[in-house]
Protein backbone atom coordinates (compact mmCIF):
# COMPACT_ATOMS: atom_id res chain seq x y z
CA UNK A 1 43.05 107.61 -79.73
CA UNK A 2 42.26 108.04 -76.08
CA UNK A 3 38.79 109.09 -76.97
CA UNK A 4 38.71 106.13 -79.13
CA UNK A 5 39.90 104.24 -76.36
CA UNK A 6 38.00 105.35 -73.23
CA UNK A 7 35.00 105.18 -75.85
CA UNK A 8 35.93 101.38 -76.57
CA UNK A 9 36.86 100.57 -73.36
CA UNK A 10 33.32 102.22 -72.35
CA UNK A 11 31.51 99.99 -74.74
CA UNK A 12 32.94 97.00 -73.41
CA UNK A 13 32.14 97.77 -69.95
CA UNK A 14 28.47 98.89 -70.65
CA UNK A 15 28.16 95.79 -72.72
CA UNK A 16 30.04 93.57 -69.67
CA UNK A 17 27.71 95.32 -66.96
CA UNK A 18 24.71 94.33 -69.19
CA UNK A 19 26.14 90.76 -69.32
CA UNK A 20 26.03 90.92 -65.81
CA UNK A 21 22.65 92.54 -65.20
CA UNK A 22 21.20 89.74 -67.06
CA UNK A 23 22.55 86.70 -65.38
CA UNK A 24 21.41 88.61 -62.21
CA UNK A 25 18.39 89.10 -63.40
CA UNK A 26 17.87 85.18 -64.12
CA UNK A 27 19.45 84.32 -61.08
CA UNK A 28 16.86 86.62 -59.26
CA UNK A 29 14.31 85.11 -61.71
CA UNK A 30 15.63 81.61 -60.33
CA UNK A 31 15.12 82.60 -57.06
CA UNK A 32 11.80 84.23 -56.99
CA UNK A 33 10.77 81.09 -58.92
CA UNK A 34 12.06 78.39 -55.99
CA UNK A 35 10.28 81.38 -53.24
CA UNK A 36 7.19 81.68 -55.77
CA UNK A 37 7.25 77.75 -55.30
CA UNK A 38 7.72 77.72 -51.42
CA UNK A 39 5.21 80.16 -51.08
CA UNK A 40 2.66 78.15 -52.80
CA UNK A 41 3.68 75.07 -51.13
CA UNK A 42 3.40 76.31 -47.95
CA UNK A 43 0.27 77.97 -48.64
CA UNK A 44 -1.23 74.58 -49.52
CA UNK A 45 -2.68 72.26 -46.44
CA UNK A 46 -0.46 69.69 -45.28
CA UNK A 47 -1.41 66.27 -45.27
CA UNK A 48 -4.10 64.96 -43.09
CA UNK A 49 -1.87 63.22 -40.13
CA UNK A 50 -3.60 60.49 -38.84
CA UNK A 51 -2.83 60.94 -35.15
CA UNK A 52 -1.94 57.64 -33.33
CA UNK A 53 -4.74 55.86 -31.97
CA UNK A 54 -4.75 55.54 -27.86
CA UNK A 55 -4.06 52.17 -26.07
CA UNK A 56 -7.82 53.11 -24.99
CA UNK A 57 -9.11 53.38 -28.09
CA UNK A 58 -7.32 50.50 -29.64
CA UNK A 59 -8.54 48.38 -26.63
CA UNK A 60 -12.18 49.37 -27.36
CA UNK A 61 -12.06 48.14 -31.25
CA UNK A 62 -10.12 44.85 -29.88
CA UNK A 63 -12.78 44.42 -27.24
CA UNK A 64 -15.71 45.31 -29.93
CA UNK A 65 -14.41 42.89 -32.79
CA UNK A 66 -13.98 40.13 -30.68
CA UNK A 67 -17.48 40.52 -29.39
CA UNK A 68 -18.64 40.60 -33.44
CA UNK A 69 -16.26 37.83 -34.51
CA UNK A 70 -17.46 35.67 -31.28
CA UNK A 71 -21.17 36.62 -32.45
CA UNK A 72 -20.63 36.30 -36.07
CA UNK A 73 -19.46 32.58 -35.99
CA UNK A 74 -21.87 31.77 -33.30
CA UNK A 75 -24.81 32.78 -35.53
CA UNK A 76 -23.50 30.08 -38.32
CA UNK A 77 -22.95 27.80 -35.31
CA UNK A 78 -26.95 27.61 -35.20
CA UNK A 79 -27.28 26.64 -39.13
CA UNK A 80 -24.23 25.14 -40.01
CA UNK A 81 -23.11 22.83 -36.98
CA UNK A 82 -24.53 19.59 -36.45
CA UNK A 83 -23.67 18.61 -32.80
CA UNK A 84 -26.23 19.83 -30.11
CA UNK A 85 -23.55 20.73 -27.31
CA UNK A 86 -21.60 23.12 -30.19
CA UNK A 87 -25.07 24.73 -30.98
CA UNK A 88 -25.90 25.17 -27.49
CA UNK A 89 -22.45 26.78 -26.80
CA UNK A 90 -23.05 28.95 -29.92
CA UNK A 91 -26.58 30.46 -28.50
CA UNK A 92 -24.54 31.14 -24.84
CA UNK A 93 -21.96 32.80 -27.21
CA UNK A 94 -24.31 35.20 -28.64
CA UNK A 95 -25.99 35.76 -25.74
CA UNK A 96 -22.84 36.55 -23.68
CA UNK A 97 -21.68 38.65 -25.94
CA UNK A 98 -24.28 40.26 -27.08
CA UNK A 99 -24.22 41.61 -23.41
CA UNK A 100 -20.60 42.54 -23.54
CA UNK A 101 -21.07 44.64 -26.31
CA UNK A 102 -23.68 46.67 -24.85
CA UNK A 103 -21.50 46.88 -21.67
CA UNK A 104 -18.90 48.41 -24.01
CA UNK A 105 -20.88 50.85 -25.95
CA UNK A 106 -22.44 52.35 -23.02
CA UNK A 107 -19.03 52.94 -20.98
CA UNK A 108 -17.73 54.66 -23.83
CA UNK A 109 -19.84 56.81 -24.70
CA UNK A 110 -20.17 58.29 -20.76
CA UNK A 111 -15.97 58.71 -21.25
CA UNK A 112 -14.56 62.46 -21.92
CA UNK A 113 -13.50 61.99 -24.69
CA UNK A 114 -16.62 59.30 -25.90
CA UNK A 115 -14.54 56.38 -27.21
CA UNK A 116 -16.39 54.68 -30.15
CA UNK A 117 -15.99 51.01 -30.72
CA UNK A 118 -14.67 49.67 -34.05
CA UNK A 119 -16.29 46.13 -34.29
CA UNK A 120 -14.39 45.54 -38.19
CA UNK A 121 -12.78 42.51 -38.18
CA UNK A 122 -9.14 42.02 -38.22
CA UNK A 123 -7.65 40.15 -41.45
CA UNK A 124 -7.59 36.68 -39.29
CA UNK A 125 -10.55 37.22 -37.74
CA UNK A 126 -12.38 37.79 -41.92
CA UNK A 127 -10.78 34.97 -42.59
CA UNK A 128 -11.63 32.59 -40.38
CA UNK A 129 -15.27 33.67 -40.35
CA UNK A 130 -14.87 33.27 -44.36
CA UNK A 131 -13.68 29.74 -44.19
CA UNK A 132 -16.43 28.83 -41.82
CA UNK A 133 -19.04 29.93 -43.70
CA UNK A 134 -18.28 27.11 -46.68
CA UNK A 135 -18.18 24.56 -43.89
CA UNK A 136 -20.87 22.40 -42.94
CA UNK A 137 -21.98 19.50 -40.37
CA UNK A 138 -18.90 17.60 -38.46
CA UNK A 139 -16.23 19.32 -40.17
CA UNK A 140 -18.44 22.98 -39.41
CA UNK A 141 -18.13 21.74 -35.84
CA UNK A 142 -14.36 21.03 -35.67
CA UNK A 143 -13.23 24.18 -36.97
CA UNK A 144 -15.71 26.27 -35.27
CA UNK A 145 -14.78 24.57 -31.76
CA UNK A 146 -10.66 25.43 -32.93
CA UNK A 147 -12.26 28.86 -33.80
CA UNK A 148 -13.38 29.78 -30.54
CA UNK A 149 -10.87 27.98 -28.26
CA UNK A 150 -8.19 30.46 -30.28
CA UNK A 151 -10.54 33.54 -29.99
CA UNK A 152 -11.12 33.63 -26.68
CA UNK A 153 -7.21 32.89 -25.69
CA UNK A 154 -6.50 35.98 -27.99
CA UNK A 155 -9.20 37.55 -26.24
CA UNK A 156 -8.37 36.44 -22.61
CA UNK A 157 -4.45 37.53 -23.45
CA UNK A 158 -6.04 40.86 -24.26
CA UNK A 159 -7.91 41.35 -21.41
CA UNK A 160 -5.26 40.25 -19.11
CA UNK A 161 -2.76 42.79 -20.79
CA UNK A 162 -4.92 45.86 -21.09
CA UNK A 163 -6.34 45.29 -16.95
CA UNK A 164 -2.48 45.13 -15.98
CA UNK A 165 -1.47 48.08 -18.23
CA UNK A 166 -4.04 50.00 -19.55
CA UNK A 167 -4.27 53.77 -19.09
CA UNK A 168 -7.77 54.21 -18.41
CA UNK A 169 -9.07 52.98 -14.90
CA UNK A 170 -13.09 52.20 -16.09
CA UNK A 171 -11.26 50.37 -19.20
CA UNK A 172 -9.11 48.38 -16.90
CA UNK A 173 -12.06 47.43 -14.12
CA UNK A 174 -14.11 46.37 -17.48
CA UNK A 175 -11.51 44.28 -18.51
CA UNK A 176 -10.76 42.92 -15.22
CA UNK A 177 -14.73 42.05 -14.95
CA UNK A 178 -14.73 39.92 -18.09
CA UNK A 179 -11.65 37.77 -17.63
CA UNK A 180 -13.12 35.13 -15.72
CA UNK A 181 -16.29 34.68 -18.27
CA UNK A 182 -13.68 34.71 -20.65
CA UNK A 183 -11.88 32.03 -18.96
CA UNK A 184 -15.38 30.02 -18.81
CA UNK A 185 -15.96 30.63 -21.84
CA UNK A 186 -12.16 29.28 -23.20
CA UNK A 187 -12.63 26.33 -21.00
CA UNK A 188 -15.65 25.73 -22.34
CA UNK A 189 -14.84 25.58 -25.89
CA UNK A 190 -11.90 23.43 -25.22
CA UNK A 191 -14.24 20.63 -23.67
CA UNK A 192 -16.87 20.63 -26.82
CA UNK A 193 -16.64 17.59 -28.89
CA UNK A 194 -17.37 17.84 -33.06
């Protein structure tokens, strides 16, 4: 019987070490799987971080789309208005900043790092210029006048902000250099009549 029982009691080890061997082997399985994973993951590029955009560089596409949205509405000015002072405010609008724009563009690109201006409208700015393009005559006039006399405060505000705290000296002299056309051009706007 002791054969019969070291060979039983043999059996049942070799059969418990087997037991075990397997669920090792799966949990070794397991973990090569979650590493095989990892591996891959890790392996693959992360995703493109957009890296935040400078106070320069935000100023620049502030400056720029104010320049088109000023332009933009100043063009209709000359086809949709109907009062002679608003279209002859329109043409110094274009003119002006026209000017300002190629002021811009030209400092930029002479910065290390070039800065490029971003003239896309923002969402008020679209929608505004939207509205006034299904308006014509008197009412063209009142909303265009209400139009710029907000623009150019938003603008002005800018200007003011980024020549008191912006982090780029030629930025901060450019800005300083247009807040009193802006100013004109504000006061201006306030005293046209539809």
């Amino acid at each position: 019987m002791t054969i019969r029982s070291t060979l039983i009691a043999t059996t049942a080890l070799l059969a418990l070490a087997a037991c075990g061997q397997k669920q090792d082997n799966s949990s070794t399985y397991t973990t090569n799987s979650a590493d095989t994973v990892n591996q891959a993951d890790a392996s693959m590029p992360a995703p493109a971080q957009t890296p935040a955009m400078s106070a320069a560089q935000s100023f620049v596409n502030t400056a720029a789309a104010s320049d088109a949205f000023e332009i933009e509405t100043s063009r209709l000015a000359l086809t949709n208005g109907a009062s002679a002072s608003v279209k002859s405010y329109a043409q110094k609008m274009i003119d002006a900043h026209t000017g300002s724009t190629a002021k811009l563009k030209t400092l930029t690109a002479g910065m290390n790092p070039a800065l490029t201006p971003d003239a896309t409208l923002n969402a008020q700015q679209q929608a505004t210029l939207d509205q006034l393009k299904s308006l014509n005559g008197k009412a063209f006039d009142e909303a265009y006048i209400a139009a710029q006399t907000a623009g150019h405060q938003q603008t002005l505000d800018a200007l003011k902000t980024y020549a008191t705290t912006g982090d780029t000296p030629a930025l901060k002299s450019f800005a300083s250099d247009l807040i009193p056309t802006v100013t004109a051009h504000l006061n201006m706007a306030k005293g046209l009549k539809a």
